[in-house]
């Protein structure tokens, strides 16, 4: 016979009851980026204006970029959990700025 030591509990016992992953608690809350958070006009750190709009279905974003032109992307591809993905460049939204992993910063203007 195998006996548990005094005071030990199984993982499925009361010890886990009410447990939530850090992403669902306020202390370590992760924020999923919504396309509506990035909708609007932005200035590119190298010059030029970017405009992000959400189409009427809410499933696509239309991004008008000074060098890339006008692109339509699925929201699921552009909004990647806590961050953004624009043709392989990873972006992080913080306040009114998106900082991309290539050093570019978009600053919201409207």
PDB file of C-alpha atoms in Angstrom:
ATOM      1  CA  UNK A   1       0.000   0.000   0.000  1.00  0.00           C
ATOM      2  CA  UNK A   2       1.138   3.527  -0.788  1.00  0.00           C
ATOM      3  CA  UNK A   3       0.054   6.185   1.632  1.00  0.00           C
ATOM      4  CA  UNK A   4       0.187   9.930   1.195  1.00  0.00           C
ATOM      5  CA  UNK A   5       2.203  11.785   3.761  1.00  0.00           C
ATOM      6  CA  UNK A   6       0.198  13.725   6.329  1.00  0.00           C
ATOM      7  CA  UNK A   7      -1.046  17.070   5.053  1.00  0.00           C
ATOM      8  CA  UNK A   8      -0.464  16.323   1.380  1.00  0.00           C
ATOM      9  CA  UNK A   9      -3.219  16.830  -1.148  1.00  0.00           C
ATOM     10  CA  UNK A  10      -3.767  15.519  -4.599  1.00  0.00           C
ATOM     11  CA  UNK A  11      -3.580  17.965  -7.509  1.00  0.00           C
ATOM     12  CA  UNK A  12      -7.258  17.471  -8.180  1.00  0.00           C
ATOM     13  CA  UNK A  13      -8.215  18.345  -4.613  1.00  0.00           C
ATOM     14  CA  UNK A  14      -9.135  21.629  -2.972  1.00  0.00           C
ATOM     15  CA  UNK A  15      -5.710  23.047  -3.748  1.00  0.00           C
ATOM     16  CA  UNK A  16      -6.704  23.588  -7.424  1.00  0.00           C
ATOM     17  CA  UNK A  17     -10.304  24.608  -6.834  1.00  0.00           C
ATOM     18  CA  UNK A  18     -10.869  28.155  -8.066  1.00  0.00           C
ATOM     19  CA  UNK A  19      -7.518  28.243  -9.845  1.00  0.00           C
ATOM     20  CA  UNK A  20      -7.327  30.478 -12.925  1.00  0.00           C
ATOM     21  CA  UNK A  21      -4.418  30.867 -15.326  1.00  0.00           C
ATOM     22  CA  UNK A  22      -2.520  34.168 -14.992  1.00  0.00           C
ATOM     23  CA  UNK A  23      -4.097  35.432 -18.221  1.00  0.00           C
ATOM     24  CA  UNK A  24      -7.520  35.408 -16.559  1.00  0.00           C
ATOM     25  CA  UNK A  25      -6.587  37.091 -13.319  1.00  0.00           C
ATOM     26  CA  UNK A  26      -6.115  40.788 -12.748  1.00  0.00           C
ATOM     27  CA  UNK A  27      -2.575  40.446 -11.406  1.00  0.00           C
ATOM     28  CA  UNK A  28      -1.009  39.053 -14.580  1.00  0.00           C
ATOM     29  CA  UNK A  29      -3.699  40.073 -17.003  1.00  0.00           C
ATOM     30  CA  UNK A  30      -2.837  39.766 -20.647  1.00  0.00           C
ATOM     31  CA  UNK A  31      -4.718  41.988 -23.008  1.00  0.00           C
ATOM     32  CA  UNK A  32      -5.821  40.652 -26.361  1.00  0.00           C
ATOM     33  CA  UNK A  33      -5.484  43.287 -29.063  1.00  0.00           C
ATOM     34  CA  UNK A  34      -8.735  44.178 -30.789  1.00  0.00           C
ATOM     35  CA  UNK A  35      -8.697  45.531 -34.346  1.00  0.00           C
ATOM     36  CA  UNK A  36     -10.786  48.447 -33.069  1.00  0.00           C
ATOM     37  CA  UNK A  37      -7.914  49.484 -30.767  1.00  0.00           C
ATOM     38  CA  UNK A  38      -5.643  49.996 -33.766  1.00  0.00           C
ATOM     39  CA  UNK A  39      -8.275  51.495 -36.053  1.00  0.00           C
ATOM     40  CA  UNK A  40      -7.473  55.093 -36.976  1.00  0.00           C
ATOM     41  CA  UNK A  41      -4.628  57.209 -38.287  1.00  0.00           C
ATOM     42  CA  UNK A  42      -1.007  56.707 -37.293  1.00  0.00           C
ATOM     43  CA  UNK A  43       2.266  58.422 -38.155  1.00  0.00           C
ATOM     44  CA  UNK A  44       5.223  56.271 -39.183  1.00  0.00           C
ATOM     45  CA  UNK A  45       8.521  56.996 -37.396  1.00  0.00           C
ATOM     46  CA  UNK A  46      10.239  57.332 -40.800  1.00  0.00           C
ATOM     47  CA  UNK A  47       7.557  59.687 -42.107  1.00  0.00           C
ATOM     48  CA  UNK A  48       4.192  59.235 -43.707  1.00  0.00           C
ATOM     49  CA  UNK A  49       0.756  58.360 -42.473  1.00  0.00           C
ATOM     50  CA  UNK A  50      -0.814  54.955 -41.952  1.00  0.00           C
ATOM     51  CA  UNK A  51      -4.535  54.397 -41.771  1.00  0.00           C
ATOM     52  CA  UNK A  52      -6.084  51.271 -40.283  1.00  0.00           C
ATOM     53  CA  UNK A  53      -9.780  50.572 -40.793  1.00  0.00           C
ATOM     54  CA  UNK A  54     -11.919  47.582 -39.897  1.00  0.00           C
ATOM     55  CA  UNK A  55     -14.254  46.457 -42.673  1.00  0.00           C
ATOM     56  CA  UNK A  56     -17.987  46.258 -42.061  1.00  0.00           C
ATOM     57  CA  UNK A  57     -17.852  42.511 -41.313  1.00  0.00           C
ATOM     58  CA  UNK A  58     -15.289  43.036 -38.532  1.00  0.00           C
ATOM     59  CA  UNK A  59     -13.251  40.160 -39.976  1.00  0.00           C
ATOM     60  CA  UNK A  60     -10.709  42.150 -42.001  1.00  0.00           C
ATOM     61  CA  UNK A  61      -8.513  45.190 -41.498  1.00  0.00           C
ATOM     62  CA  UNK A  62      -7.562  47.509 -44.335  1.00  0.00           C
ATOM     63  CA  UNK A  63      -4.154  49.115 -43.815  1.00  0.00           C
ATOM     64  CA  UNK A  64      -3.013  51.980 -46.009  1.00  0.00           C
ATOM     65  CA  UNK A  65       0.766  52.322 -45.613  1.00  0.00           C
ATOM     66  CA  UNK A  66       3.010  54.967 -47.241  1.00  0.00           C
ATOM     67  CA  UNK A  67       5.425  52.451 -48.815  1.00  0.00           C
ATOM     68  CA  UNK A  68       3.483  49.172 -48.899  1.00  0.00           C
ATOM     69  CA  UNK A  69       0.223  50.656 -50.184  1.00  0.00           C
ATOM     70  CA  UNK A  70      -3.261  49.387 -49.344  1.00  0.00           C
ATOM     71  CA  UNK A  71      -3.495  45.878 -47.903  1.00  0.00           C
ATOM     72  CA  UNK A  72      -6.466  43.891 -46.629  1.00  0.00           C
ATOM     73  CA  UNK A  73      -5.692  41.314 -43.956  1.00  0.00           C
ATOM     74  CA  UNK A  74      -7.738  38.907 -41.873  1.00  0.00           C
ATOM     75  CA  UNK A  75      -8.141  40.209 -38.336  1.00  0.00           C
ATOM     76  CA  UNK A  76      -6.973  36.801 -37.060  1.00  0.00           C
ATOM     77  CA  UNK A  77      -3.658  37.228 -38.904  1.00  0.00           C
ATOM     78  CA  UNK A  78      -3.102  40.874 -37.942  1.00  0.00           C
ATOM     79  CA  UNK A  79      -4.203  40.626 -34.296  1.00  0.00           C
ATOM     80  CA  UNK A  80      -2.105  37.850 -32.754  1.00  0.00           C
ATOM     81  CA  UNK A  81      -3.154  37.532 -29.126  1.00  0.00           C
ATOM     82  CA  UNK A  82      -1.362  40.274 -27.221  1.00  0.00           C
ATOM     83  CA  UNK A  83       0.455  41.598 -30.276  1.00  0.00           C
ATOM     84  CA  UNK A  84       0.210  42.417 -33.943  1.00  0.00           C
ATOM     85  CA  UNK A  85       1.654  40.772 -37.033  1.00  0.00           C
ATOM     86  CA  UNK A  86       2.104  42.843 -40.188  1.00  0.00           C
ATOM     87  CA  UNK A  87       3.753  40.714 -42.882  1.00  0.00           C
ATOM     88  CA  UNK A  88       5.966  38.961 -40.329  1.00  0.00           C
ATOM     89  CA  UNK A  89       6.845  42.097 -38.363  1.00  0.00           C
ATOM     90  CA  UNK A  90       5.752  41.771 -34.753  1.00  0.00           C
ATOM     91  CA  UNK A  91       4.192  44.794 -33.080  1.00  0.00           C
ATOM     92  CA  UNK A  92       3.269  45.658 -29.527  1.00  0.00           C
ATOM     93  CA  UNK A  93       0.521  48.165 -28.763  1.00  0.00           C
ATOM     94  CA  UNK A  94       1.261  50.334 -25.738  1.00  0.00           C
ATOM     95  CA  UNK A  95      -0.993  53.320 -25.235  1.00  0.00           C
ATOM     96  CA  UNK A  96      -0.952  55.386 -28.423  1.00  0.00           C
ATOM     97  CA  UNK A  97       2.101  53.669 -29.944  1.00  0.00           C
ATOM     98  CA  UNK A  98       2.800  50.452 -31.777  1.00  0.00           C
ATOM     99  CA  UNK A  99       6.443  49.430 -31.578  1.00  0.00           C
ATOM    100  CA  UNK A 100       7.545  46.964 -34.246  1.00  0.00           C
ATOM    101  CA  UNK A 101      10.429  44.501 -33.979  1.00  0.00           C
ATOM    102  CA  UNK A 102      12.237  46.262 -36.845  1.00  0.00           C
ATOM    103  CA  UNK A 103      12.539  49.473 -34.790  1.00  0.00           C
ATOM    104  CA  UNK A 104       9.649  51.286 -36.483  1.00  0.00           C
ATOM    105  CA  UNK A 105       7.099  53.055 -34.280  1.00  0.00           C
ATOM    106  CA  UNK A 106       3.580  54.023 -35.312  1.00  0.00           C
ATOM    107  CA  UNK A 107       2.082  56.833 -33.205  1.00  0.00           C
ATOM    108  CA  UNK A 108      -1.685  57.321 -33.171  1.00  0.00           C
ATOM    109  CA  UNK A 109      -2.869  60.694 -34.419  1.00  0.00           C
ATOM    110  CA  UNK A 110      -6.592  60.165 -34.758  1.00  0.00           C
TER     111      UNK A 110
END
